[in-house]
mmCIF file of C-alpha atoms in Angstrom:
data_model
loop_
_atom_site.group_PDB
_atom_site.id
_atom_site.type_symbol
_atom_site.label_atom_id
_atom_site.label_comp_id
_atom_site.label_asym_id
_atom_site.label_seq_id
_atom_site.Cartn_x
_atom_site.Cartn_y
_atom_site.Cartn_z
ATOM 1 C CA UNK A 1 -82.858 53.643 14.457
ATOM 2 C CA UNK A 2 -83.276 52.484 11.029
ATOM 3 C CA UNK A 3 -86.621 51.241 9.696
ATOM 4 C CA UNK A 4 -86.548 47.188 8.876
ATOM 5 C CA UNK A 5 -88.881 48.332 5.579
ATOM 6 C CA UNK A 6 -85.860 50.227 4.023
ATOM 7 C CA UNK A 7 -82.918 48.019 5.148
ATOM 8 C CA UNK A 8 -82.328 44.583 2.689
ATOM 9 C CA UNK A 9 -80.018 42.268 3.990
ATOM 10 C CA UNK A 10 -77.135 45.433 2.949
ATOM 11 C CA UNK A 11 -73.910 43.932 2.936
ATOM 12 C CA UNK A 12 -73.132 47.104 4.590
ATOM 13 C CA UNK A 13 -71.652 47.314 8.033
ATOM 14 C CA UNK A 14 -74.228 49.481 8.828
ATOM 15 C CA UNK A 15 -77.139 48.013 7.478
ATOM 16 C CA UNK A 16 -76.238 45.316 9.346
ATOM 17 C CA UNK A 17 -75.622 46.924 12.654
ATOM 18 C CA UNK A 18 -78.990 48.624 12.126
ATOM 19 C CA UNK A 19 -80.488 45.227 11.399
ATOM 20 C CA UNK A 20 -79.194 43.425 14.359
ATOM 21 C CA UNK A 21 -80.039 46.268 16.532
ATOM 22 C CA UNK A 22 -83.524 45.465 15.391
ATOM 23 C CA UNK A 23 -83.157 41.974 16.071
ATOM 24 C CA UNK A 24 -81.378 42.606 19.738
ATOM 25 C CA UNK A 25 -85.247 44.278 20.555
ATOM 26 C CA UNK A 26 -86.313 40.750 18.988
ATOM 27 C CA UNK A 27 -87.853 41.922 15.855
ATOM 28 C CA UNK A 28 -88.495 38.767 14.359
ATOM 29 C CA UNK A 29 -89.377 40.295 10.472
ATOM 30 C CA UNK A 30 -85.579 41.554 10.804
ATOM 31 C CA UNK A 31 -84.225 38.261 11.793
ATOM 32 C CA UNK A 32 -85.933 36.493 9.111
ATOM 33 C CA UNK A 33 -84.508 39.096 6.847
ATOM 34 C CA UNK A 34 -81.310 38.053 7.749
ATOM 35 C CA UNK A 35 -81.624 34.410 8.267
ATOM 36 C CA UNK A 36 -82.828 34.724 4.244
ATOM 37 C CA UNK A 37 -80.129 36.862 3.365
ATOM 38 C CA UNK A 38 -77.315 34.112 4.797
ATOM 39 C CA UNK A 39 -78.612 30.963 5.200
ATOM 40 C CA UNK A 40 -77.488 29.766 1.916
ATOM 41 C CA UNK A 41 -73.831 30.555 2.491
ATOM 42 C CA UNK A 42 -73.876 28.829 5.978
ATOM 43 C CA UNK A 43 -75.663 25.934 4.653
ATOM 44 C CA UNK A 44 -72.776 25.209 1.658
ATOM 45 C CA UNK A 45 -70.598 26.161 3.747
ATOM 46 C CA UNK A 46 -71.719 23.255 6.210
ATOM 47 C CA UNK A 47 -72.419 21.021 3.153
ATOM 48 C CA UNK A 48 -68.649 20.941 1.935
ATOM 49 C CA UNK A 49 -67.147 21.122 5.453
ATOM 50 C CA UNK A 50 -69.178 18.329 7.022
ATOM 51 C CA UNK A 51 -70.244 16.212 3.947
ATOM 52 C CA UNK A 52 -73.739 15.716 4.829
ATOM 53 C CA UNK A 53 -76.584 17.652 4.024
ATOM 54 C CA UNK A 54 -78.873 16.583 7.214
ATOM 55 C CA UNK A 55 -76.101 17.403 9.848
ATOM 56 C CA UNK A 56 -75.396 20.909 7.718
ATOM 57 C CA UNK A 57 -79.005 22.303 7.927
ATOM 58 C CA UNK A 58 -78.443 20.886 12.178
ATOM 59 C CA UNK A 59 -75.405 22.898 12.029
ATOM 60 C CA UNK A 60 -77.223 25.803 9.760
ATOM 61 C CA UNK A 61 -79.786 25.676 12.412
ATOM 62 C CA UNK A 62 -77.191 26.391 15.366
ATOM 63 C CA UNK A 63 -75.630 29.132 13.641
ATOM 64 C CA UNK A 64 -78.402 31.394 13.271
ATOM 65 C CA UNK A 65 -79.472 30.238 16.705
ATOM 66 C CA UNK A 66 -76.524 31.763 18.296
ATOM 67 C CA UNK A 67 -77.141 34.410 16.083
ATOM 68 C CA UNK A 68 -80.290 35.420 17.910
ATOM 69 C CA UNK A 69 -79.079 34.692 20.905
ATOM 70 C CA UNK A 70 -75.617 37.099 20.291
ATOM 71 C CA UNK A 71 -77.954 39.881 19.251
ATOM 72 C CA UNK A 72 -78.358 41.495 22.502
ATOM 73 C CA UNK A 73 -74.247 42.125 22.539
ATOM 74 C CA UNK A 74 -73.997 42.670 18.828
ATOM 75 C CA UNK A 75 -71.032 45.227 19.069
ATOM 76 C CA UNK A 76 -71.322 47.921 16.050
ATOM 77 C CA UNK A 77 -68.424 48.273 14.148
ATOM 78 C CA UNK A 78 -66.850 45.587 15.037
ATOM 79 C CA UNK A 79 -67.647 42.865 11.770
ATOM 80 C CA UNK A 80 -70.273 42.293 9.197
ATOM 81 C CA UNK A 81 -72.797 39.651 9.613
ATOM 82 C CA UNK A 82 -71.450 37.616 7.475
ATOM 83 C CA UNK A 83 -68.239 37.420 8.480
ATOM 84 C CA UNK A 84 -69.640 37.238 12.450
ATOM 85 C CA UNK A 85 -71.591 34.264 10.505
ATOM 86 C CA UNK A 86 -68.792 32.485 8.324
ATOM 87 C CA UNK A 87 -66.817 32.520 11.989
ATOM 88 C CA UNK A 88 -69.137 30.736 13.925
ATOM 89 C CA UNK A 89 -69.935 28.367 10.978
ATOM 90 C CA UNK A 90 -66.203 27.469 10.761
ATOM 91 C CA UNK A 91 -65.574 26.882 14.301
ATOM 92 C CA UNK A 92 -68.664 24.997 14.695
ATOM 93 C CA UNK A 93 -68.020 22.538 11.811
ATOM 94 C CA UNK A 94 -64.511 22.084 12.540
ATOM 95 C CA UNK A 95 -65.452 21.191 16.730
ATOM 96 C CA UNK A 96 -67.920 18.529 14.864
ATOM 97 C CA UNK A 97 -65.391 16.849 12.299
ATOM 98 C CA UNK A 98 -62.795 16.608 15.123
ATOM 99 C CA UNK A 99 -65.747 15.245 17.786
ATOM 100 C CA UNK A 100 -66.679 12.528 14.616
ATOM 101 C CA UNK A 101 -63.648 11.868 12.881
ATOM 102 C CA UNK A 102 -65.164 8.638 11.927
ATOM 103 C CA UNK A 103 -68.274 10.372 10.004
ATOM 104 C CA UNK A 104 -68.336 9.219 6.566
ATOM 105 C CA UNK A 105 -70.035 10.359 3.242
ATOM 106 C CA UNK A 106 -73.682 9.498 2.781
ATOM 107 C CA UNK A 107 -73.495 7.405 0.043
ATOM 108 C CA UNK A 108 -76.726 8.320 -1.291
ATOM 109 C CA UNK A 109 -77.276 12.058 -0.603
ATOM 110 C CA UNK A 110 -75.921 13.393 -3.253
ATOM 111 C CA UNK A 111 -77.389 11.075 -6.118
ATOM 112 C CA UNK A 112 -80.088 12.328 -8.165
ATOM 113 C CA UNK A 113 -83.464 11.352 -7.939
ATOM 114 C CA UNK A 114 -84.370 10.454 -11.191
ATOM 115 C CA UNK A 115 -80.932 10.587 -13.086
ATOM 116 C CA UNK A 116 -81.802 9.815 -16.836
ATOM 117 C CA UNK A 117 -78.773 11.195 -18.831
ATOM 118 C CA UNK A 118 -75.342 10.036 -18.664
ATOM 119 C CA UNK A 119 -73.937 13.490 -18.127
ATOM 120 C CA UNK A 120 -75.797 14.070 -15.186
ATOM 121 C CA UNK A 121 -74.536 10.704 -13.563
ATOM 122 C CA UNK A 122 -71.374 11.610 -14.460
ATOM 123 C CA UNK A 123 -71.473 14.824 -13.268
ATOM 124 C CA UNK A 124 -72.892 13.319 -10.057
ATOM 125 C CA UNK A 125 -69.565 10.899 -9.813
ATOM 126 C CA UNK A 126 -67.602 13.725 -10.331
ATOM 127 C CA UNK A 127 -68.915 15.648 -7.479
ATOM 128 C CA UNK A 128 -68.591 12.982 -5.440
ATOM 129 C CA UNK A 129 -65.432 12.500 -5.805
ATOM 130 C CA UNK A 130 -64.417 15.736 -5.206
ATOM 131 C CA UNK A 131 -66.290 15.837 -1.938
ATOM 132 C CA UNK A 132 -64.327 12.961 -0.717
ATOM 133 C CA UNK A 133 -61.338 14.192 -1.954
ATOM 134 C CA UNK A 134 -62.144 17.440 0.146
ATOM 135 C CA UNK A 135 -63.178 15.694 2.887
ATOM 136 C CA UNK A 136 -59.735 13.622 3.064
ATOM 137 C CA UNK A 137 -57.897 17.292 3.546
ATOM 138 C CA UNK A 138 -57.347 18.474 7.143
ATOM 139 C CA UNK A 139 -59.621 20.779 8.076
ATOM 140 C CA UNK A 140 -57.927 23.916 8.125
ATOM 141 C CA UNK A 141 -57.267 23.071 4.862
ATOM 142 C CA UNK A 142 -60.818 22.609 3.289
ATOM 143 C CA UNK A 143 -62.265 25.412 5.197
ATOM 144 C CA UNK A 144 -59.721 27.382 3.428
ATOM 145 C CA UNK A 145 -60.497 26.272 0.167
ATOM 146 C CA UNK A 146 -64.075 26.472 0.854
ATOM 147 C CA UNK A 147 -64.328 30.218 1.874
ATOM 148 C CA UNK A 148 -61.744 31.360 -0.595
ATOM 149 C CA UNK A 149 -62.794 29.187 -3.467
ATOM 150 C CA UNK A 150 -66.606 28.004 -3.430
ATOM 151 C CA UNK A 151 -67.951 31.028 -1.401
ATOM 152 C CA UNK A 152 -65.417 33.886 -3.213
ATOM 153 C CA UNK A 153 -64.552 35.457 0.155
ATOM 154 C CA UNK A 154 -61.550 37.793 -0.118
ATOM 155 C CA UNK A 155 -58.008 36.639 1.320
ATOM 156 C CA UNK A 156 -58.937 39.047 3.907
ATOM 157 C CA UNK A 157 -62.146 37.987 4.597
ATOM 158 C CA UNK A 158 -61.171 34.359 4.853
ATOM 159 C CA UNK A 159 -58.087 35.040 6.856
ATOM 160 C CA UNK A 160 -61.021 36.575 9.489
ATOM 161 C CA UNK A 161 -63.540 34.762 8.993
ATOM 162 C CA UNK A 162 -60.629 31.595 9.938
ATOM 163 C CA UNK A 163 -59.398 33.968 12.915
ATOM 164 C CA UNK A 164 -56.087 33.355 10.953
ATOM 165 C CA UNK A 165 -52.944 35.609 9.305
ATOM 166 C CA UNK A 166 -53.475 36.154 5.768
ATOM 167 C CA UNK A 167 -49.847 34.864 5.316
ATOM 168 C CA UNK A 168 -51.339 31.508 7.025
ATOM 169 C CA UNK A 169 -54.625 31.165 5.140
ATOM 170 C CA UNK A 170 -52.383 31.628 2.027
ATOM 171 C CA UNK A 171 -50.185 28.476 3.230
ATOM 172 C CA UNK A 172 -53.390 26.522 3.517
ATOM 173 C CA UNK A 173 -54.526 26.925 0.357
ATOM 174 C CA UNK A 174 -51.439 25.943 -0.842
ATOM 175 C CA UNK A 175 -51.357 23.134 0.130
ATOM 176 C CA UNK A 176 -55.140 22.466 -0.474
ATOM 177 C CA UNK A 177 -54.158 22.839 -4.084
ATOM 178 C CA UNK A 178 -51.607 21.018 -4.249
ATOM 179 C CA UNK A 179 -53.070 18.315 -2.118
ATOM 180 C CA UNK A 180 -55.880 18.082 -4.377
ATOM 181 C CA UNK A 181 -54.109 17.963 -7.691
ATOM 182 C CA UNK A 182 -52.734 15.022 -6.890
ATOM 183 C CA UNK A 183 -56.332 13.007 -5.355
ATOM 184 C CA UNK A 184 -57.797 14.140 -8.603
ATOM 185 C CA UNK A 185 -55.390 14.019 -11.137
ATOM 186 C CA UNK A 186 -57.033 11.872 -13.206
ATOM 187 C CA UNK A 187 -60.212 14.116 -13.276
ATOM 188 C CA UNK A 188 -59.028 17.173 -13.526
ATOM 189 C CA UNK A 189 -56.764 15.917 -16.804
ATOM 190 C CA UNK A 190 -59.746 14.630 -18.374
ATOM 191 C CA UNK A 191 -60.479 18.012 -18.665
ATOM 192 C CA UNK A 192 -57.955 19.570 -20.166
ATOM 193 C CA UNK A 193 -58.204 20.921 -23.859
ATOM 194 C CA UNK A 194 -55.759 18.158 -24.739
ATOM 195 C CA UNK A 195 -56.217 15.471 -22.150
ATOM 196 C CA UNK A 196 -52.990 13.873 -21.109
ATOM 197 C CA UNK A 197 -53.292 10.126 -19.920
ATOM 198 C CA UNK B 1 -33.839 37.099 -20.053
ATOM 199 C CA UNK B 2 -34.038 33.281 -19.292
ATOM 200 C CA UNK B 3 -33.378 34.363 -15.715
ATOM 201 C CA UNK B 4 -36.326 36.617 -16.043
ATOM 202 C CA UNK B 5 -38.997 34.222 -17.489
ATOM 203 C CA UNK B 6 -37.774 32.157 -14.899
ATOM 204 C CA UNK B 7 -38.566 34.449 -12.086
ATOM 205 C CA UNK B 8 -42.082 34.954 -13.655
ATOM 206 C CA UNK B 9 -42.766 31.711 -14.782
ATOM 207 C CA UNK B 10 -42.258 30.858 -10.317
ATOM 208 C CA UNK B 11 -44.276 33.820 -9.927
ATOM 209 C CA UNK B 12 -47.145 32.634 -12.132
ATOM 210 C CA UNK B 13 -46.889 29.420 -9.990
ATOM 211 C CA UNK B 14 -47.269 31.023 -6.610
ATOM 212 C CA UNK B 15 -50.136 33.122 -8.073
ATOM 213 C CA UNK B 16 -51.982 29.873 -9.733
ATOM 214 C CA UNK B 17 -51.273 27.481 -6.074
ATOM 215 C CA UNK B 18 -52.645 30.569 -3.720
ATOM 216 C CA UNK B 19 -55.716 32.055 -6.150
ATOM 217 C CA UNK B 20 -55.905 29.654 -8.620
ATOM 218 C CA UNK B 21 -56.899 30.284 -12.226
ATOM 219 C CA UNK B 22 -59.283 32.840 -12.130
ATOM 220 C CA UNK B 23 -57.020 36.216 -12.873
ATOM 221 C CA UNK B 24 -59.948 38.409 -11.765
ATOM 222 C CA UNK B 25 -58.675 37.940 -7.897
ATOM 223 C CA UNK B 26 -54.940 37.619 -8.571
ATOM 224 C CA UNK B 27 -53.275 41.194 -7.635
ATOM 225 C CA UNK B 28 -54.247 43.886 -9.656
ATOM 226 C CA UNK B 29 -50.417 45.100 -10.300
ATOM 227 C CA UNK B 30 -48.978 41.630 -11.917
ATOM 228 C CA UNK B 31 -52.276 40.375 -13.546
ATOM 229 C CA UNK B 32 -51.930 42.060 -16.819
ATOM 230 C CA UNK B 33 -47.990 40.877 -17.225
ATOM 231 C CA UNK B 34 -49.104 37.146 -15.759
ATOM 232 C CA UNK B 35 -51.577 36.912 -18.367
ATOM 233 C CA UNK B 36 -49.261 37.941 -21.129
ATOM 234 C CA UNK B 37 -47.078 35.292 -20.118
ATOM 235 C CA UNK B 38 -49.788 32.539 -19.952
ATOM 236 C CA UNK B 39 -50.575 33.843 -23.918
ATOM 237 C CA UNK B 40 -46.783 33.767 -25.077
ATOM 238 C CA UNK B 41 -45.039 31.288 -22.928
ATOM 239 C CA UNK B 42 -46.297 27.015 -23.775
ATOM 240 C CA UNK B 43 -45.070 26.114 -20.117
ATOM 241 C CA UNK B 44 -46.788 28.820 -18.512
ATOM 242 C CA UNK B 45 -50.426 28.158 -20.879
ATOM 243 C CA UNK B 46 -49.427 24.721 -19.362
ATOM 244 C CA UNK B 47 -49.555 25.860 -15.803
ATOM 245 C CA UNK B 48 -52.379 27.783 -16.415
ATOM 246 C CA UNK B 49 -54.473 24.981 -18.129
ATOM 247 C CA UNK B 50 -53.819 22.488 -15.269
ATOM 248 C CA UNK B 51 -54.744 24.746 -12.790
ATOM 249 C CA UNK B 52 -58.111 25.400 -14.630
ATOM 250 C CA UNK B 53 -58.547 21.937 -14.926
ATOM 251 C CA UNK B 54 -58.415 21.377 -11.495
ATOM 252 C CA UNK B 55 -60.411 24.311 -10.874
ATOM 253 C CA UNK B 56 -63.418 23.271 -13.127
ATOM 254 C CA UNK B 57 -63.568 19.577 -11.017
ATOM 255 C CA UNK B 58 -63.720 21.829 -7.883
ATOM 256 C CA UNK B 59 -66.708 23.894 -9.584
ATOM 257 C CA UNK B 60 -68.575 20.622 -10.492
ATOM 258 C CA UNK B 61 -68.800 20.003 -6.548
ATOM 259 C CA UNK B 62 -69.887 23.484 -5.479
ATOM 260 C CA UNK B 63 -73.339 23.046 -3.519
ATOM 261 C CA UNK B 64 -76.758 24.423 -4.806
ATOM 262 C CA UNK B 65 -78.812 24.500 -2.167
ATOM 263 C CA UNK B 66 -82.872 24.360 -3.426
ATOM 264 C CA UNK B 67 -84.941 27.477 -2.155
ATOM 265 C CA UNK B 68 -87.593 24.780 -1.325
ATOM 266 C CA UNK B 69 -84.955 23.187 0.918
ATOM 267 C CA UNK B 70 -83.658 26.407 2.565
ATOM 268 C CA UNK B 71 -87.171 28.024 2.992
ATOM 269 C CA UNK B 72 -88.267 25.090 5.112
ATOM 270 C CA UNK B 73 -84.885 25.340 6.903
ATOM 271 C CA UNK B 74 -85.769 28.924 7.795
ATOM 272 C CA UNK B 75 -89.259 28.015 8.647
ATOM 273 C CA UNK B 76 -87.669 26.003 11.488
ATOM 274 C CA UNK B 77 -85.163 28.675 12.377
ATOM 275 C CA UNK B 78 -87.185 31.214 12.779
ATOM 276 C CA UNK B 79 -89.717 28.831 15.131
ATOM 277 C CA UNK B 80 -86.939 27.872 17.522
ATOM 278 C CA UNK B 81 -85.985 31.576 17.428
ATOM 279 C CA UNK B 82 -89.834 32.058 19.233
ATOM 280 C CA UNK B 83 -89.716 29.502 21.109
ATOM 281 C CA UNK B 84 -86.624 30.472 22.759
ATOM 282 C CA UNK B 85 -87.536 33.988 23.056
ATOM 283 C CA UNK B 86 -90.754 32.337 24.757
ATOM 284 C CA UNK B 87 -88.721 30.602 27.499
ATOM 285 C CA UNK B 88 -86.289 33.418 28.248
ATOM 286 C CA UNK B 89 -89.618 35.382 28.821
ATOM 287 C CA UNK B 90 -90.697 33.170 31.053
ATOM 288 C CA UNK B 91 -87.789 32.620 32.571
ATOM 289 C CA UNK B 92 -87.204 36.574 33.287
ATOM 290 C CA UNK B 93 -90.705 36.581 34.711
ATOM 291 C CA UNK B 94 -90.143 34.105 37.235
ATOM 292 C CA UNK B 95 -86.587 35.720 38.178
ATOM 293 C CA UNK B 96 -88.935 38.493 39.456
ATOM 294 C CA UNK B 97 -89.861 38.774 42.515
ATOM 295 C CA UNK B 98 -93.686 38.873 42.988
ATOM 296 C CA UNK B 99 -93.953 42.249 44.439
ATOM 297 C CA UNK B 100 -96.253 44.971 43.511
ATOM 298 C CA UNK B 101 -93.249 47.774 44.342
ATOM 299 C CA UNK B 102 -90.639 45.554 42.302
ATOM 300 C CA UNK B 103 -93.077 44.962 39.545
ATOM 301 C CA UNK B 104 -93.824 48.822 39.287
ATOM 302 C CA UNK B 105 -90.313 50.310 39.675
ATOM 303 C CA UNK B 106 -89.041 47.251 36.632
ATOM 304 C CA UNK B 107 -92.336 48.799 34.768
ATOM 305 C CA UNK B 108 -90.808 51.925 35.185
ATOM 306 C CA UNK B 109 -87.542 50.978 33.988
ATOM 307 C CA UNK B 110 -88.849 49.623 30.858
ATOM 308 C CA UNK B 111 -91.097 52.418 29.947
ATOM 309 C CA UNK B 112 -88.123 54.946 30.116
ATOM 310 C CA UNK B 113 -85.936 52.102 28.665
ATOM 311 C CA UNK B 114 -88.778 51.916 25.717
ATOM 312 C CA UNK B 115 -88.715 56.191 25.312
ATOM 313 C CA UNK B 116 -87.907 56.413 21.949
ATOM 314 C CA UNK B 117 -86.069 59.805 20.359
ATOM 315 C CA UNK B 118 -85.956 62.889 22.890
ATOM 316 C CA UNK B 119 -87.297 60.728 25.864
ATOM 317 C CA UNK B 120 -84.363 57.846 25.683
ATOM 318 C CA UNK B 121 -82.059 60.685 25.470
ATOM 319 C CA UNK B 122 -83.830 62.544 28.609
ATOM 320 C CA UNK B 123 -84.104 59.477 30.391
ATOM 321 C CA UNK B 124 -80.183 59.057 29.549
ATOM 322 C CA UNK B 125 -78.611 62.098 30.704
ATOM 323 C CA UNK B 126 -80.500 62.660 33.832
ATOM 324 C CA UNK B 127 -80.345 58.931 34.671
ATOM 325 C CA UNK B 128 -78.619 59.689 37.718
ATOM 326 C CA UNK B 129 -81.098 62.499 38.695
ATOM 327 C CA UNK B 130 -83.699 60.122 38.002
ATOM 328 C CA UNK B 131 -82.293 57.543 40.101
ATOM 329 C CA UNK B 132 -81.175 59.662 43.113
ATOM 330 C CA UNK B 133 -85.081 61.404 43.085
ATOM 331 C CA UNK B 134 -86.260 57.648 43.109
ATOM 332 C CA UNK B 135 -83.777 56.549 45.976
ATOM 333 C CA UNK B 136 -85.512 59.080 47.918
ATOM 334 C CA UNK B 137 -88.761 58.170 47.624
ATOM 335 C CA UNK B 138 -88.208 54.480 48.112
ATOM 336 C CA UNK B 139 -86.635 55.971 50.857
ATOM 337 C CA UNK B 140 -89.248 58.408 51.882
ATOM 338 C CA UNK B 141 -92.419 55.686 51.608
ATOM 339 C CA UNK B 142 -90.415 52.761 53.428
ATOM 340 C CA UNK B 143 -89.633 55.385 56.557
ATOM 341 C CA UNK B 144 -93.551 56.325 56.099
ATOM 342 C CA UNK B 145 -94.538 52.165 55.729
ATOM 343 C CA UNK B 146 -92.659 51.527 59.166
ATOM 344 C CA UNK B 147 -93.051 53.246 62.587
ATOM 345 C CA UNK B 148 -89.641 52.558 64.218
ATOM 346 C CA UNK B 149 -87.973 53.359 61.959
ATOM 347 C CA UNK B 150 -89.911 56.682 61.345
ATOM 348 C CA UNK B 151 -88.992 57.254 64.907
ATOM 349 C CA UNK B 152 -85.331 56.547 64.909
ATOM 350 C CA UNK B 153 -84.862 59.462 61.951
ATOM 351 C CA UNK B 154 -87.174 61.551 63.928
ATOM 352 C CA UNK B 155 -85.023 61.327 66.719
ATOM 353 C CA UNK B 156 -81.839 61.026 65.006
ATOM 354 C CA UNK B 157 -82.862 64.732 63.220
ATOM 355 C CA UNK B 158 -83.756 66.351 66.475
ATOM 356 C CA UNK B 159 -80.568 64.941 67.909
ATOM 357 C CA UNK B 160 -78.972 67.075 64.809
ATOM 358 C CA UNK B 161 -81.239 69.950 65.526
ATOM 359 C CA UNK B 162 -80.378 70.509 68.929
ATOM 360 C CA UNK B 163 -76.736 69.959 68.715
ATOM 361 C CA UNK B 164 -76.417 73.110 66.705
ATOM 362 C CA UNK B 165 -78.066 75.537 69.312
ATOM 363 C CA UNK B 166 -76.071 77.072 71.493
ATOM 364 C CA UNK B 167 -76.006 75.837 75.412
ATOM 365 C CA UNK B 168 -77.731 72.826 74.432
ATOM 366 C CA UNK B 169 -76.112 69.220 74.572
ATOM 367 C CA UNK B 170 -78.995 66.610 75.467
ATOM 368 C CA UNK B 171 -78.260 62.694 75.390
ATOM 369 C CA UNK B 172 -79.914 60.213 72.791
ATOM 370 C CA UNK B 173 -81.731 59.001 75.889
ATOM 371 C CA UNK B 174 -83.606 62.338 77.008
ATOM 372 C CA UNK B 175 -84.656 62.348 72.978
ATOM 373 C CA UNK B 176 -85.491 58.769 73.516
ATOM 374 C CA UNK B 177 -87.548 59.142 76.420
ATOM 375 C CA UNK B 178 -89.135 62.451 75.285
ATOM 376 C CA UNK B 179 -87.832 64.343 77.580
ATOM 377 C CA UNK B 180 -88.428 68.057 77.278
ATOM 378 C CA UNK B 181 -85.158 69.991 76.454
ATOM 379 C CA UNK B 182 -86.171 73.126 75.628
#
């Protein structure tokens, strides 16, 4: 078995398998090391699928919860953690959209504290209208656009991380794109070299 | 050749609406001739352009989550990881019965079960050795623990003894009874 001191959080399948062997004995240095390595991922992952920082560090939480608990019949081989990770994050935040369809934005979460320059407020409005526009797309959608785009996940990867054909996850973010252009035409034309109006 | 910038102008499309603008993840084999398209051709630069466009609003939305934020997050993790670790202790300790012979034989089981190197693999391939030799002593102490029973197998083998010798045939009862056969 592989000592915790000489494994990082490897992106390695076996790093990880020798990780979450450690963690099925319930090592708890090892699962820190990879709650640290992948927390950030699940959290902006959460962020942009459920448009609310509070209920993505709730969801966050539950992820590397079942995590722990999945240890003991961590299969090796079979997937990375991350991947194991980005699953469980997707079908977790897609059962919570669909049980609160009426959830809306916080209006305040994402405005800075102490916003003092005009380019940071309107970098602010900018982001927030991109969230909403993301969170009007189905959910399919955004998740796709989300793993492929903001966390750089392979069409592979996303296609598994989705449970989904490549040839499907391709579709989606399709029509993501095209979806999107159109919500935020006038922003994203703002910023061409030679803004059309 | 209009036919032909026309297939690769609905090629660069297809590319931009599934990858978007960033060539580094388009396919390796049609990047390079994509790319000299986008640099020669004003509708494809066009395509190109909007997609980036659209690309850098997505990129002013993607999430930066504070270490401060995260590390507390973990902190929290990590305690609800204990704490359930705690109850499913518990919880396996009560499933146990409170018996000094369970207790010893599940203290058993965990010491070979914590063997590490040679001694896991020992314990593994004679596991059914190990487990038949234990059967038999369980065995072997409860027939020593209880009386009657003791004397139904000492009856039982004598019944087996004598039913191999020659001109001999006596009933459970005489064995029972203690009557002399021989």
């Amino acid at each position: 078995m592989a000592d915790r001191k000489t494994l990082s959080f490897a992106d390695d399948r076996d790093g990880d398998d020798s990780l979450m062997a450690l963690v099925a004995n319930g090592d708890g240095q090892a699962y820190e090391i990879v709650v640290n390595a992948h927390l950030g991922r699940v959290v902006a992952v959460g962020r942009k699928m459920l448009g609310n920082p509070a209920a993505a560090d709730d969801l966050a939480q539950d992820v590397m919860l079942k995590l722990w608990h999945h240890a003991p019949k961590w299969q090796p081989g079979r997937a990375r953690i991350s991947t194991w990770l980005y699953r469980v994050t997707s079908n977790l935040a897609i059962d919570r959209i669909r049980a609160n369809r009426t959830s809306q934005l916080d209006e305040d979460w994402d405005m800075p504290e102490q916003a003092t320059q005009l380019q940071g407020l309107e970098e602010q409005a900018l982001k927030q209208r991109v969230d909403r526009a993301l969170q009007d797309l189905p959910e399919r959608q955004r998740l796709a656009l989300v793993l492929f785009h903001y966390q750089g996940l392979t069409m592979g990867e996303t296609a598994e991380a989705m449970d989904s054909s490549v040839e499907a996850v391709q579709s989606l973010l399709a029509r993501a794109r095209a979806t999107l252009k159109k919500m935020l035409v006038r922003e994203w034309r703002s910023l061409l070299p030679d803004p059309v109006d | 050749m209009t036919q032909n910038r026309d297939q690769q102008l609905a090629r660069l499309k297809t590319v931009l609406q599934l990858y978007g603008a960033d060539s580094d993840r388009w396919l390796g084999a049609e990047r390079q001739g994509l790319l000299e398209l986008v640099s020669t051709d004003s509708q494809a630069k066009r395509m190109f352009e909007d997609c980036k466009a659209l690309e850098d609003c997505l990129d002013a939305a993607a999430e930066t989550v504070g270490a401060k934020a995260l590390s507390g997050l973990a902190s929290r993790i990590m305690a609800q990881a204990a704490m359930a670790s705690q109850e499913h202790r518990a919880q396996e300790k009560e499933s146990i019965p409170d018996k000094p012979f369970t207790r010893s034989v599940l203290a058993g089981l965990s010491w070979l079960k914590s063997l590490g190197g040679d001694g896991g693999q020992f314990a593994g391939r004679h596991m059914a050795s190990l487990s038949l030799l234990a059967a038999c002593l369980v065995l072997g102490v409860l027939i020593g623990m209880n009386e009657s029973l003791g004397n139904y197998f000492q009856q039982e083998f004598q019944l087996a003894f004598f039913d191999g010798m020659p001109g001999s045939n006596p009933s459970f009862e005489d064995v029972l009874l203690g009557t002399e056969i021989l």
